[in-house]
CSV table of C-alpha atoms and ligand atoms in Angstrom, one decimal:
chain,number,residue,atom,x,y,z
S,1,MET,CA,-24.8,-31.3,-15.0
S,2,TRP,CA,-22.4,-30.0,-12.4
S,3,ARG,CA,-23.5,-26.4,-12.8
S,4,VAL,CA,-27.2,-27.2,-12.4
S,5,LEU,CA,-26.3,-29.1,-9.3
S,6,TRP,CA,-24.5,-26.2,-7.8
S,7,THR,CA,-27.3,-23.7,-8.6
S,8,LEU,CA,-29.8,-25.8,-6.8
S,9,GLN,CA,-27.7,-26.2,-3.7
S,10,ALA,CA,-27.0,-22.5,-3.5
S,11,ARG,CA,-30.7,-21.8,-3.7
S,12,GLU,CA,-31.6,-24.4,-1.2
S,13,ALA,CA,-29.0,-23.0,1.2
S,14,HIS,CA,-30.5,-19.5,0.8
S,15,GLY,CA,-34.0,-20.7,1.3
S,16,LEU,CA,-32.9,-22.7,4.3
S,17,PHE,CA,-31.2,-19.7,5.7
S,18,ARG,CA,-34.3,-17.5,5.5
S,19,SER,CA,-36.6,-20.2,6.9
S,20,CYS,CA,-34.1,-20.8,9.8
S,21,LEU,CA,-34.3,-17.1,10.5
S,22,ARG,CA,-38.1,-17.3,10.7
S,23,HIS,CA,-38.2,-20.4,12.8
S,24,ALA,CA,-35.4,-19.5,15.1
S,25,SER,CA,-37.5,-17.5,17.5
S,26,GLY,CA,-40.5,-19.9,17.4
S,27,ALA,CA,-42.7,-17.0,16.3
S,28,PRO,CA,-45.2,-17.4,13.5
S,29,ALA,CA,-44.0,-16.5,10.0
S,30,SER,CA,-47.0,-14.6,9.0
S,31,GLY,CA,-49.1,-11.9,10.6
S,32,SER,CA,-51.3,-14.2,12.7
S,33,GLY,CA,-51.6,-14.2,16.4
S,34,THR,CA,-51.9,-11.4,18.9
S,35,THR,CA,-51.6,-7.7,18.3
S,36,ILE,CA,-49.2,-5.8,20.7
S,37,PHE,CA,-49.1,-2.2,21.6
S,38,ALA,CA,-46.7,0.0,23.6
S,39,LEU,CA,-45.3,3.5,24.1
S,40,SER,CA,-42.3,3.5,21.8
S,41,SER,CA,-40.8,6.9,22.7
S,42,GLY,CA,-39.3,7.6,26.1
S,43,GLN,CA,-41.2,7.8,29.4
S,44,GLY,CA,-42.1,11.2,30.9
S,45,ARG,CA,-43.5,14.5,29.8
S,46,CYS,CA,-42.5,15.4,26.2
S,47,GLY,CA,-43.7,17.2,23.1
S,48,VAL,CA,-44.7,14.2,21.1
S,49,ALA,CA,-45.0,10.6,22.2
S,50,VAL,CA,-45.2,7.7,19.8
S,51,ILE,CA,-47.5,4.7,20.5
S,52,ARG,CA,-47.2,1.7,18.2
S,53,THR,CA,-49.2,-1.4,17.5
S,54,SER,CA,-48.1,-4.5,15.5
S,55,GLY,CA,-50.3,-7.5,14.5
S,56,PRO,CA,-53.5,-8.3,12.6
S,57,ALA,CA,-55.7,-6.1,14.8
S,58,SER,CA,-53.7,-3.0,14.1
S,59,GLY,CA,-56.1,-1.9,11.3
S,60,PRO,CA,-59.2,-2.4,13.4
S,61,ALA,CA,-57.6,-0.6,16.3
S,62,LEU,CA,-56.7,2.4,14.2
S,63,ARG,CA,-60.2,2.5,12.7
S,64,SER,CA,-61.7,2.2,16.2
S,65,LEU,CA,-59.7,5.0,17.8
S,66,THR,CA,-60.2,7.4,14.8
S,67,ALA,CA,-63.9,6.4,14.6
S,68,ALA,CA,-63.3,6.0,10.8
S,69,ARG,CA,-64.5,3.4,8.4
S,70,ASP,CA,-61.4,3.7,6.2
S,71,LEU,CA,-57.7,3.4,7.1
S,72,PRO,CA,-55.4,6.3,6.2
S,73,PRO,CA,-53.3,5.8,3.0
S,74,ALA,CA,-50.3,3.5,3.7
S,75,ARG,CA,-47.1,5.1,5.2
S,76,SER,CA,-48.6,8.6,5.1
S,77,ALA,CA,-49.3,10.8,8.1
S,78,ARG,CA,-52.8,12.0,8.8
S,79,LEU,CA,-54.2,14.3,11.5
S,80,ARG,CA,-57.1,12.6,13.3
S,81,LEU,CA,-59.2,13.1,16.4
S,82,LEU,CA,-58.7,10.1,18.7
S,83,HIS,CA,-61.5,8.8,20.9
S,84,ASP,CA,-61.8,6.1,23.5
S,85,PRO,CA,-64.0,3.6,21.6
S,86,ARG,CA,-65.8,2.5,24.7
S,87,SER,CA,-66.5,5.8,26.5
S,88,LYS,CA,-66.4,7.9,23.2
S,89,GLU,CA,-64.3,10.3,25.3
S,90,PRO,CA,-62.0,12.5,23.0
S,91,LEU,CA,-58.4,11.8,23.9
S,92,ASP,CA,-56.2,13.9,21.6
S,93,ARG,CA,-55.7,15.3,18.1
S,94,ALA,CA,-52.9,13.2,16.8
S,95,LEU,CA,-50.9,12.2,13.7
S,96,VAL,CA,-51.7,8.6,12.8
S,97,LEU,CA,-49.8,6.3,10.4
S,98,TRP,CA,-50.7,3.0,8.8
S,99,PHE,CA,-48.1,0.5,7.8
S,100,PRO,CA,-49.7,-2.6,6.2
S,101,GLY,CA,-47.5,-5.7,6.4
S,102,PRO,CA,-45.1,-6.9,5.2
S,103,GLN,CA,-43.7,-3.4,4.4
S,104,SER,CA,-43.4,-2.4,8.1
S,105,PHE,CA,-40.7,-2.6,10.8
S,106,THR,CA,-42.1,-5.9,12.1
S,107,GLY,CA,-43.4,-7.3,8.8
S,108,GLU,CA,-46.9,-7.3,10.3
S,109,ASP,CA,-49.7,-4.7,10.0
S,110,CYS,CA,-48.6,-1.8,12.2
S,111,ALA,CA,-50.1,1.5,13.3
S,112,GLU,CA,-48.5,4.5,14.9
S,113,PHE,CA,-50.2,7.2,17.0
S,114,HIS,CA,-48.0,10.4,17.4
S,115,VAL,CA,-49.8,12.0,20.3
S,116,HIS,CA,-49.1,15.0,22.6
S,117,GLY,CA,-46.6,13.7,25.2
S,118,GLY,CA,-48.5,14.5,28.4
S,119,PRO,CA,-48.8,11.5,30.8
S,120,ALA,CA,-52.7,11.7,30.8
S,121,VAL,CA,-52.8,11.6,27.0
S,122,VAL,CA,-50.4,8.7,26.7
S,123,SER,CA,-52.2,6.7,29.4
S,124,GLY,CA,-55.6,7.5,27.9
S,125,VAL,CA,-54.5,6.2,24.4
S,126,LEU,CA,-52.9,3.1,25.9
S,127,GLN,CA,-56.0,2.3,27.9
S,128,ALA,CA,-58.2,2.8,24.8
S,129,LEU,CA,-55.9,0.4,22.9
S,130,GLY,CA,-56.1,-2.1,25.7
S,131,GLY,CA,-59.9,-2.1,25.3
S,132,VAL,CA,-59.7,-3.1,21.6
S,133,PRO,CA,-60.4,-6.8,21.1
S,134,GLY,CA,-57.2,-8.8,20.3
S,135,LEU,CA,-54.7,-6.2,21.6
S,136,ARG,CA,-52.4,-6.7,24.6
S,137,PRO,CA,-49.4,-4.7,25.9
S,138,ALA,CA,-46.1,-5.6,24.3
S,139,GLU,CA,-43.2,-7.2,26.3
S,140,ALA,CA,-39.7,-5.8,26.2
S,141,GLY,CA,-38.1,-6.1,22.7
S,142,GLU,CA,-41.3,-7.8,21.3
S,143,PHE,CA,-41.5,-5.5,18.3
S,144,THR,CA,-37.9,-6.3,17.3
S,145,ARG,CA,-38.4,-10.0,18.0
S,146,ARG,CA,-41.3,-10.0,15.6
S,147,ALA,CA,-39.2,-8.2,13.0
S,148,PHE,CA,-36.6,-10.9,13.5
S,149,ALA,CA,-39.2,-13.7,13.2
S,150,HIS,CA,-40.4,-12.3,9.9
S,151,GLY,CA,-36.9,-12.1,8.5
S,152,LYS,CA,-36.9,-8.2,8.6
S,153,LEU,CA,-33.7,-8.2,10.6
S,154,SER,CA,-30.9,-10.8,11.1
S,155,LEU,CA,-29.7,-11.5,14.6
S,156,THR,CA,-26.5,-9.4,14.1
S,157,GLU,CA,-28.8,-6.5,12.9
S,158,VAL,CA,-31.0,-7.0,16.0
S,159,GLU,CA,-27.8,-6.8,18.2
S,160,GLY,CA,-26.8,-3.6,16.2
S,161,LEU,CA,-30.2,-2.1,17.0
S,162,ALA,CA,-29.8,-2.9,20.7
S,163,ASP,CA,-26.4,-1.4,20.7
S,164,LEU,CA,-27.7,1.7,18.9
S,165,ILE,CA,-30.4,2.2,21.6
S,166,HIS,CA,-27.7,1.9,24.3
S,167,ALA,CA,-24.9,3.9,22.5
S,168,GLU,CA,-23.5,6.7,24.5
S,169,THR,CA,-20.6,7.8,22.4
S,170,GLU,CA,-20.0,8.6,18.8
S,171,ALA,CA,-17.8,5.6,18.2
S,172,GLN,CA,-20.4,3.2,19.8
S,173,ARG,CA,-23.2,4.8,17.7
S,174,ARG,CA,-21.1,4.4,14.5
S,175,GLN,CA,-20.3,0.8,15.2
S,176,ALA,CA,-23.9,0.0,16.1
S,177,LEU,CA,-25.2,1.7,13.0
S,178,ARG,CA,-22.9,-0.3,10.8
S,179,GLN,CA,-24.0,-3.5,12.4
S,180,LEU,CA,-27.7,-2.5,12.1
S,181,ASP,CA,-27.0,-1.7,8.4
S,182,GLY,CA,-26.1,-5.4,8.1
S,183,GLU,CA,-22.3,-5.1,7.4
S,184,LEU,CA,-21.3,-7.9,9.8
S,185,GLY,CA,-24.3,-10.0,8.7
S,186,GLN,CA,-23.5,-9.5,5.0
S,187,LEU,CA,-19.9,-10.5,5.6
S,188,CYS,CA,-21.0,-13.7,7.3
S,189,HIS,CA,-23.5,-14.3,4.5
S,190,ASN,CA,-20.7,-13.9,1.9
S,191,TRP,CA,-18.5,-16.3,3.9
S,192,ALA,CA,-21.4,-18.8,4.1
S,193,GLU,CA,-21.9,-18.5,0.3
S,194,THR,CA,-18.2,-19.3,-0.2
S,195,LEU,CA,-18.6,-22.4,1.9
S,196,THR,CA,-21.8,-23.4,0.1
S,197,LYS,CA,-19.9,-23.2,-3.2
S,198,ALA,CA,-17.0,-25.2,-1.7
S,199,LEU,CA,-19.4,-27.8,-0.4
S,200,ALA,CA,-21.2,-28.0,-3.7
S,201,HIS,CA,-17.7,-28.7,-5.3
S,202,VAL,CA,-16.9,-31.5,-2.9
S,203,GLU,CA,-20.4,-33.0,-3.2
S,204,ALA,CA,-20.2,-32.8,-7.0
S,205,TYR,CA,-16.9,-34.7,-6.9
S,206,ILE,CA,-18.4,-37.3,-4.5
S,207,ASP,CA,-21.4,-37.9,-6.9
S,208,PHE,CA,-19.7,-37.5,-10.3
S,209,GLY,CA,-16.0,-37.9,-9.6
S,210,GLU,CA,-15.3,-39.8,-12.8
S,211,ASP,CA,-17.8,-37.9,-14.9
S,212,ASP,CA,-16.4,-36.1,-17.9
S,213,ASN,CA,-18.9,-33.3,-17.6
S,214,LEU,CA,-17.6,-32.3,-14.2
S,215,GLU,CA,-15.6,-29.1,-14.3
S,216,GLU,CA,-11.8,-29.7,-13.8
S,217,ASN,CA,-10.1,-29.0,-10.5
S,218,VAL,CA,-13.2,-28.8,-8.4
S,219,LEU,CA,-11.5,-30.0,-5.3
S,220,GLU,CA,-8.6,-27.6,-5.8
S,221,GLN,CA,-11.2,-24.8,-6.1
S,222,ALA,CA,-12.8,-25.9,-2.8
S,223,ASP,CA,-9.4,-26.1,-1.1
S,224,SER,CA,-8.4,-22.6,-2.3
S,225,ALA,CA,-11.8,-21.2,-1.1
S,226,VAL,CA,-11.2,-22.7,2.3
S,227,ARG,CA,-7.7,-21.3,2.5
S,228,GLY,CA,-9.0,-17.8,1.6
S,229,LEU,CA,-11.7,-18.1,4.2
S,230,GLU,CA,-9.2,-19.2,6.9
S,231,VAL,CA,-7.1,-16.1,6.3
S,232,ALA,CA,-10.2,-13.8,6.4
S,233,LEU,CA,-11.6,-15.4,9.6
S,234,GLY,CA,-8.1,-15.3,11.2
S,235,ALA,CA,-7.8,-11.6,10.6
S,236,HIS,CA,-11.2,-11.0,12.2
S,237,LEU,CA,-10.4,-13.2,15.2
S,238,ARG,CA,-7.2,-11.4,15.8
S,239,ASP,CA,-9.3,-8.2,16.2
S,240,ALA,CA,-12.0,-10.1,18.1
S,241,ARG,CA,-12.0,-8.3,21.4
S,242,ARG,CA,-11.9,-4.8,19.9
S,243,GLY,CA,-15.5,-4.6,19.0
S,244,GLN,CA,-16.5,-5.9,22.5
S,245,ARG,CA,-14.3,-3.3,24.1
S,246,LEU,CA,-16.0,-0.6,22.1
S,247,ARG,CA,-19.3,-1.8,23.4
S,248,SER,CA,-18.3,-2.1,27.0
S,249,GLY,CA,-15.6,0.6,27.2
S,250,ALA,CA,-11.8,0.7,27.4
S,251,HIS,CA,-9.9,1.3,30.6
S,252,VAL,CA,-7.6,4.3,30.9
S,253,VAL,CA,-5.5,4.6,34.1
S,254,VAL,CA,-3.8,7.8,35.1
S,255,ALA,CA,-0.7,6.9,37.1
S,256,GLY,CA,2.5,8.6,38.2
S,257,PRO,CA,4.3,10.1,41.1
S,258,PRO,CA,2.5,12.1,43.8
S,259,ASN,CA,1.6,15.7,43.1
S,260,ALA,CA,2.2,15.3,39.4
S,261,GLY,CA,-1.3,16.5,38.6
S,262,LYS,CA,-3.1,13.2,38.0
S,263,SER,CA,-6.3,14.1,39.7
S,264,SER,CA,-6.2,17.5,37.9
S,265,LEU,CA,-6.0,15.6,34.6
S,266,VAL,CA,-8.8,13.2,35.5
S,267,ASN,CA,-11.0,16.2,36.4
S,268,LEU,CA,-10.1,17.9,33.1
S,269,LEU,CA,-10.8,14.9,31.0
S,270,SER,CA,-14.1,14.0,32.7
S,271,ARG,CA,-15.1,17.7,32.9
S,272,LYS,CA,-16.3,17.2,36.5
S,273,PRO,CA,-14.6,17.3,40.0
S,274,VAL,CA,-14.2,13.5,40.4
S,275,SER,CA,-11.0,13.7,42.5
S,276,ILE,CA,-9.8,16.1,45.2
S,277,VAL,CA,-6.9,18.3,44.0
S,278,SER,CA,-4.5,19.6,46.6
S,279,PRO,CA,-0.9,20.8,46.7
S,280,GLU,CA,-0.3,18.2,49.4
S,281,PRO,CA,1.4,15.1,47.9
S,282,GLY,CA,-0.4,11.8,48.5
S,283,THR,CA,-4.0,13.2,48.5
S,284,THR,CA,-5.4,10.5,46.4
S,285,ARG,CA,-5.3,7.2,48.3
S,286,ASP,CA,-7.6,4.9,46.4
S,287,VAL,CA,-8.5,4.1,42.8
S,288,LEU,CA,-11.3,6.4,41.7
S,289,GLU,CA,-13.2,5.4,38.5
S,290,THR,CA,-15.4,7.4,36.3
S,291,PRO,CA,-17.0,6.7,32.9
S,292,VAL,CA,-16.2,9.3,30.3
S,293,ASP,CA,-16.5,9.9,26.6
S,294,LEU,CA,-13.0,10.4,25.3
S,295,ALA,CA,-12.8,11.5,21.7
S,296,GLY,CA,-16.0,9.5,21.0
S,297,PHE,CA,-14.8,6.3,22.7
S,298,PRO,CA,-16.4,5.0,25.9
S,299,VAL,CA,-13.8,4.9,28.6
S,300,LEU,CA,-13.5,4.0,32.3
S,301,LEU,CA,-11.1,6.6,33.6
S,302,SER,CA,-9.2,5.8,36.8
S,303,ASP,CA,-7.4,8.2,39.1
S,304,THR,CA,-4.8,6.4,41.2
S,305,ALA,CA,-2.6,7.1,44.3
S,306,GLY,CA,0.8,8.6,43.5
S,307,LEU,CA,3.4,5.9,43.1
S,308,ARG,CA,6.1,6.2,45.8
S,309,GLU,CA,7.8,4.1,48.4
S,310,GLY,CA,8.4,4.5,52.1
S,311,VAL,CA,4.9,5.7,53.0
S,312,GLY,CA,2.4,4.6,55.7
S,313,PRO,CA,0.2,1.4,55.3
S,314,VAL,CA,-2.8,3.3,54.0
S,315,GLU,CA,-1.0,5.1,51.2
S,316,GLN,CA,1.0,1.9,50.5
S,317,GLU,CA,-2.2,0.0,49.9
S,318,GLY,CA,-3.3,2.8,47.5
S,319,VAL,CA,0.0,2.5,45.6
S,320,ARG,CA,-0.6,-1.3,45.4
S,321,ARG,CA,-4.1,-0.8,44.0
S,322,ALA,CA,-2.7,1.8,41.5
S,323,ARG,CA,-0.2,-0.8,40.2
S,324,VAL,CA,-2.9,-3.4,39.9
S,325,SER,CA,-5.0,-1.0,37.8
S,326,CYS,CA,-2.1,-0.4,35.5
S,327,ASP,CA,-1.9,-4.1,34.9
S,328,PHE,CA,-5.4,-4.6,33.7
S,329,LEU,CA,-5.7,-6.0,30.2
S,330,ASP,CA,-6.8,-3.5,27.5
S,331,THR,CA,-5.5,-0.6,29.5
S,332,VAL,CA,-4.1,2.7,28.2
S,333,VAL,CA,-2.0,4.3,30.9
S,334,ALA,CA,-1.7,8.0,30.8
S,335,HIS,CA,1.4,8.3,33.0
S,336,VAL,CA,1.8,11.8,34.3
S,337,GLY,CA,5.4,12.4,35.4
S,338,ALA,CA,8.8,11.5,34.2
S,339,GLN,CA,9.3,7.8,35.2
S,340,SER,CA,7.5,4.7,33.8
S,341,PRO,CA,5.1,3.1,36.1
S,342,ASN,CA,6.6,-0.1,37.4
S,343,GLY,CA,5.4,-3.4,36.1
S,344,SER,CA,3.0,-1.9,33.5
S,345,SER,CA,3.0,-3.8,30.3
S,346,GLN,CA,0.1,-1.8,28.8
S,347,ARG,CA,0.0,0.9,26.2
S,348,LEU,CA,1.6,3.9,27.7
S,349,LEU,CA,1.3,7.6,27.0
S,350,LEU,CA,3.9,9.6,28.8
S,351,VAL,CA,2.5,13.0,29.7
S,352,LEU,CA,4.6,15.7,31.4
S,353,ASN,CA,2.2,18.0,33.2
S,354,LYS,CA,2.8,21.6,34.6
S,355,MET,CA,4.5,22.7,31.3
S,356,ASP,CA,3.5,26.2,32.4
S,357,LEU,CA,6.3,26.0,35.0
S,358,LEU,CA,8.9,25.2,32.4
S,359,SER,CA,11.3,27.9,31.3
S,360,SER,CA,10.4,29.3,27.9
S,361,GLU,CA,13.6,27.7,26.4
S,362,GLY,CA,12.6,24.3,27.9
S,363,THR,CA,16.2,23.8,29.1
S,364,ASP,CA,14.9,22.3,32.4
S,365,LEU,CA,13.6,19.2,30.5
S,366,ASN,CA,15.7,16.0,30.7
S,367,PRO,CA,16.9,15.5,27.0
S,368,HIS,CA,16.9,11.7,27.5
S,369,LEU,CA,13.2,11.3,28.2
S,370,PRO,CA,11.3,8.8,26.0
S,371,PRO,CA,8.7,10.2,23.6
S,372,HIS,CA,6.2,12.3,25.6
S,373,LEU,CA,3.5,14.9,25.5
S,374,LEU,CA,3.6,18.2,27.3
S,375,LEU,CA,0.5,19.4,29.1
S,376,SER,CA,-0.6,22.0,31.5
S,377,CYS,CA,-3.8,21.1,33.4
S,378,LEU,CA,-3.8,24.7,34.7
S,379,THR,CA,-3.9,26.5,31.4
S,380,GLY,CA,-5.2,23.7,29.2
S,381,GLU,CA,-2.2,24.0,26.9
S,382,GLY,CA,-1.4,20.6,25.2
S,383,LEU,CA,-4.8,19.2,25.9
S,384,ASP,CA,-5.8,18.9,22.2
S,385,GLY,CA,-2.6,17.0,21.5
S,386,LEU,CA,-3.2,14.6,24.4
S,387,LEU,CA,-6.8,14.0,23.2
S,388,GLU,CA,-5.6,13.2,19.7
S,389,ALA,CA,-3.0,10.8,21.1
S,390,LEU,CA,-5.6,9.2,23.3
S,391,ARG,CA,-8.0,8.9,20.3
S,392,LYS,CA,-5.3,7.0,18.4
S,393,GLU,CA,-4.5,4.7,21.4
S,394,LEU,CA,-8.2,4.0,21.9
S,395,ALA,CA,-8.8,3.3,18.1
S,396,ALA,CA,-5.9,0.8,18.4
S,397,VAL,CA,-7.5,-0.8,21.5
S,398,CYS,CA,-11.2,-0.7,20.4
S,399,GLY,CA,-10.9,-0.8,16.6
S,400,ASP,CA,-11.9,2.1,14.4
S,401,PRO,CA,-15.6,2.0,13.7
S,402,PHE,CA,-15.3,4.8,11.2
S,403,THR,CA,-13.0,3.3,8.6
S,404,GLY,CA,-12.2,-0.3,9.7
S,405,PRO,CA,-13.9,-3.6,8.7
S,406,PRO,CA,-17.0,-4.6,10.6
S,407,LEU,CA,-16.1,-5.6,14.1
S,408,LEU,CA,-17.1,-8.6,16.2
S,409,THR,CA,-19.1,-7.0,19.0
S,410,ARG,CA,-20.0,-10.0,21.1
S,411,ALA,CA,-18.3,-13.1,22.6
S,412,ARG,CA,-21.0,-15.0,20.7
S,413,HIS,CA,-19.6,-13.8,17.3
S,414,GLN,CA,-16.1,-14.8,18.4
S,415,HIS,CA,-17.3,-18.3,19.5
S,416,HIS,CA,-18.9,-19.0,16.1
S,417,LEU,CA,-16.0,-17.8,14.0
S,418,GLU,CA,-13.6,-19.9,16.1
S,419,GLY,CA,-16.0,-22.9,15.6
S,420,CYS,CA,-16.0,-22.2,11.9
S,421,LEU,CA,-12.2,-22.0,11.7
S,422,ASP,CA,-12.0,-25.2,13.7
S,423,ALA,CA,-14.2,-27.0,11.3
S,424,LEU,CA,-12.2,-25.8,8.4
S,425,GLY,CA,-9.1,-27.3,10.1
S,426,HIS,CA,-11.1,-30.6,10.2
S,427,TYR,CA,-11.9,-30.2,6.5
S,428,LYS,CA,-8.2,-30.0,5.7
S,429,GLU,CA,-7.3,-33.1,7.8
S,430,ALA,CA,-10.3,-35.2,6.6
S,431,ARG,CA,-9.2,-38.5,5.2
S,432,ASP,CA,-12.2,-39.0,3.0
S,433,LEU,CA,-14.5,-36.7,1.0
S,434,ALA,CA,-17.6,-37.5,3.0
S,435,LEU,CA,-15.9,-36.3,6.2
S,436,ALA,CA,-14.6,-33.2,4.4
S,437,ALA,CA,-18.1,-32.3,3.2
S,438,GLU,CA,-19.4,-32.7,6.8
S,439,ALA,CA,-16.7,-30.4,8.1
S,440,LEU,CA,-17.8,-27.8,5.6
S,441,ARG,CA,-21.4,-28.2,6.7
S,442,ILE,CA,-20.4,-27.6,10.3
S,443,ALA,CA,-18.3,-24.6,9.4
S,444,ARG,CA,-21.2,-23.1,7.4
S,445,GLY,CA,-23.6,-23.9,10.3
S,446,HIS,CA,-21.5,-21.7,12.6
S,447,LEU,CA,-21.8,-18.7,10.2
S,448,THR,CA,-25.6,-19.3,9.9
S,449,HIS,CA,-26.0,-19.4,13.6
S,450,LEU,CA,-24.0,-16.1,13.9
S,451,THR,CA,-26.7,-14.3,11.9
S,452,GLY,CA,-29.5,-16.0,13.6
S,453,GLY,CA,-30.3,-19.2,11.7
S,454,GLY,CA,-31.1,-22.1,13.9
S,455,GLY,CA,-30.6,-20.0,17.0
S,456,THR,CA,-31.9,-21.4,20.3
S,457,GLU,CA,-34.5,-19.7,22.4
S,458,GLU,CA,-32.0,-19.1,25.2
S,459,ILE,CA,-29.7,-17.1,23.0
S,460,LEU,CA,-32.6,-15.1,21.6
S,461,ASP,CA,-33.9,-14.4,25.1
S,462,VAL,CA,-30.5,-13.0,26.2
S,463,ILE,CA,-30.3,-10.8,23.2
S,464,PHE,CA,-33.9,-9.5,23.3
S,465,ARG,CA,-33.6,-8.8,27.0
S,466,ASP,CA,-31.4,-5.8,26.1
S,467,PHE,CA,-34.4,-4.0,24.6
S,468,CYS,CA,-36.9,-1.8,26.3
S,469,VAL,CA,-40.7,-2.1,26.0
S,470,GLY,CA,-41.9,-0.5,22.8
S,471,LYS,CA,-38.9,-1.6,20.7
R,1,GTP,N1,1.3,25.0,37.9
R,1,GTP,C1,0.6,23.9,37.7
R,1,GTP,N2,0.0,23.3,38.8
R,1,GTP,C2,-0.7,22.2,38.6
R,1,GTP,C3,-1.0,21.7,37.3
R,1,GTP,N3,-1.7,20.6,37.4
R,1,GTP,C4,-2.0,20.4,38.7
R,1,GTP,N4,-1.3,21.4,39.4
R,1,GTP,C5,-1.3,21.5,40.9
R,1,GTP,O1,-0.5,20.5,41.4
R,1,GTP,C6,-1.0,20.1,42.7
R,1,GTP,C7,-1.3,18.6,42.7
R,1,GTP,O2,-2.3,18.3,41.8
R,1,GTP,P1,-3.1,17.0,41.9
R,1,GTP,O3,-4.0,16.9,40.7
R,1,GTP,O4,-3.8,16.8,43.2
R,1,GTP,O5,-1.9,15.9,41.8
R,1,GTP,P2,-1.9,14.4,42.0
R,1,GTP,O6,-1.0,13.8,41.1
R,1,GTP,O7,-3.3,13.8,41.9
R,1,GTP,O8,-1.5,14.2,43.5
R,1,GTP,P3,-1.5,12.9,44.5
R,1,GTP,O9,-2.9,12.9,45.0
R,1,GTP,O10,-0.5,13.3,45.5
R,1,GTP,O11,-1.1,11.7,43.8
R,1,GTP,C8,-2.3,20.9,42.9
R,1,GTP,O12,-2.0,22.0,43.7
R,1,GTP,C9,-2.7,21.4,41.5
R,1,GTP,O13,-3.4,22.6,41.5
R,1,GTP,C10,-0.4,22.4,36.2
R,1,GTP,O14,-0.5,22.1,35.0
R,1,GTP,N5,0.4,23.5,36.4
């Protein structure tokens, strides 16, 4: 009796999860409603431009522009002459594709027109589509929103897709792709299933506590599942800000004494003349920031004024700003020169520049220096070693998207995991089983919300705002 009860609950939970996904955006669950169209490739002159449609009038639109009675075979490219259905004006010779729903990106009937990428061709085809009854231009992110509404993507996958479109470095791309592949969503789904089982155990005990047919130790099994989940959530929350840093970029500050070669290093790492380099000490007076891709990680690199005392008010202000930069959270400080920057509690890489000026025996190096790297900005010697050391520091600060577990990439994820953990705490403290079961339901609700179930319109609006028209 107990096993049957559990199976039903697990199925119900799964069905509920899928229907929450469908209803979360308020969009229709089937291919009814309007048909949208947009240029899905980038703006501007290009070899090939892709125009997509999604919705029930996709088939009629495709037939109309190709002046054909039949649609091309599903998911197979065909070369067709496109016409404006109203003026009969030929527009282009293009590849067309037909994706009948639900086996399409959005889950609806979709068509694609791969046209030559000249602005006149693109605008001609868009105008022709605008003249087909039932079609209207798509809004930003509307294709993806429809995919979400039809359960084709979970919310974490939608976020992964948005991140992939915006990814500028290899590590960002890797993290986004993993999220788009559903790793984070799957993890949450597994955790939610663990809670569904634990909840089923508790409810079974409430209903059939004294029943001989009830499996033994059901409450202990629920307790042990909750303990395991607490450990797993705790581990992810300890890493919580890494994934967010990987999305937004880590901060690397180059600090040190005047004339050490800080600006030379910033220019070398960013491969552009960001800062003025001069033999005169005290050249850099302010904090100069530039975004760079360091070993695949997105980084905001800061050049700073040389740290020294007894200088005029302007340079003193520069020194103060340099120290403030070093004190930012999540900062890696590449300190060029022999002393540690005062007051910095951040991760520190000590780099000794101008190694080309050292004697070949290295006898002019202080033997009591802490661990350091040698570099010459002039010759480039030691640069590979510095980049590798920075890669390791950044992987520690941002998480490693190549080998590590799926990262939490948004404050929203952190919020729901904290809420889930909090509810598990209430479960343990609950004085009766009904309250314990309710705490498990709340905990599971947080995980469901994380992947998009029961999401509110406002959250969806924020997430879909990241998309461009045509995606
Ligand atoms: N020989 C040698 N000279 C270097 C090297 N790196 C930088 N320099 C020179 O050192 C001088 C100072 O370089 P900067 O990069 O302006 O030094 P800085 O630390 O930014 O200086 P401040 O603005 O005073 O803080 C310049 O003349 C550079 O050409 C190096 O590796 N070897």
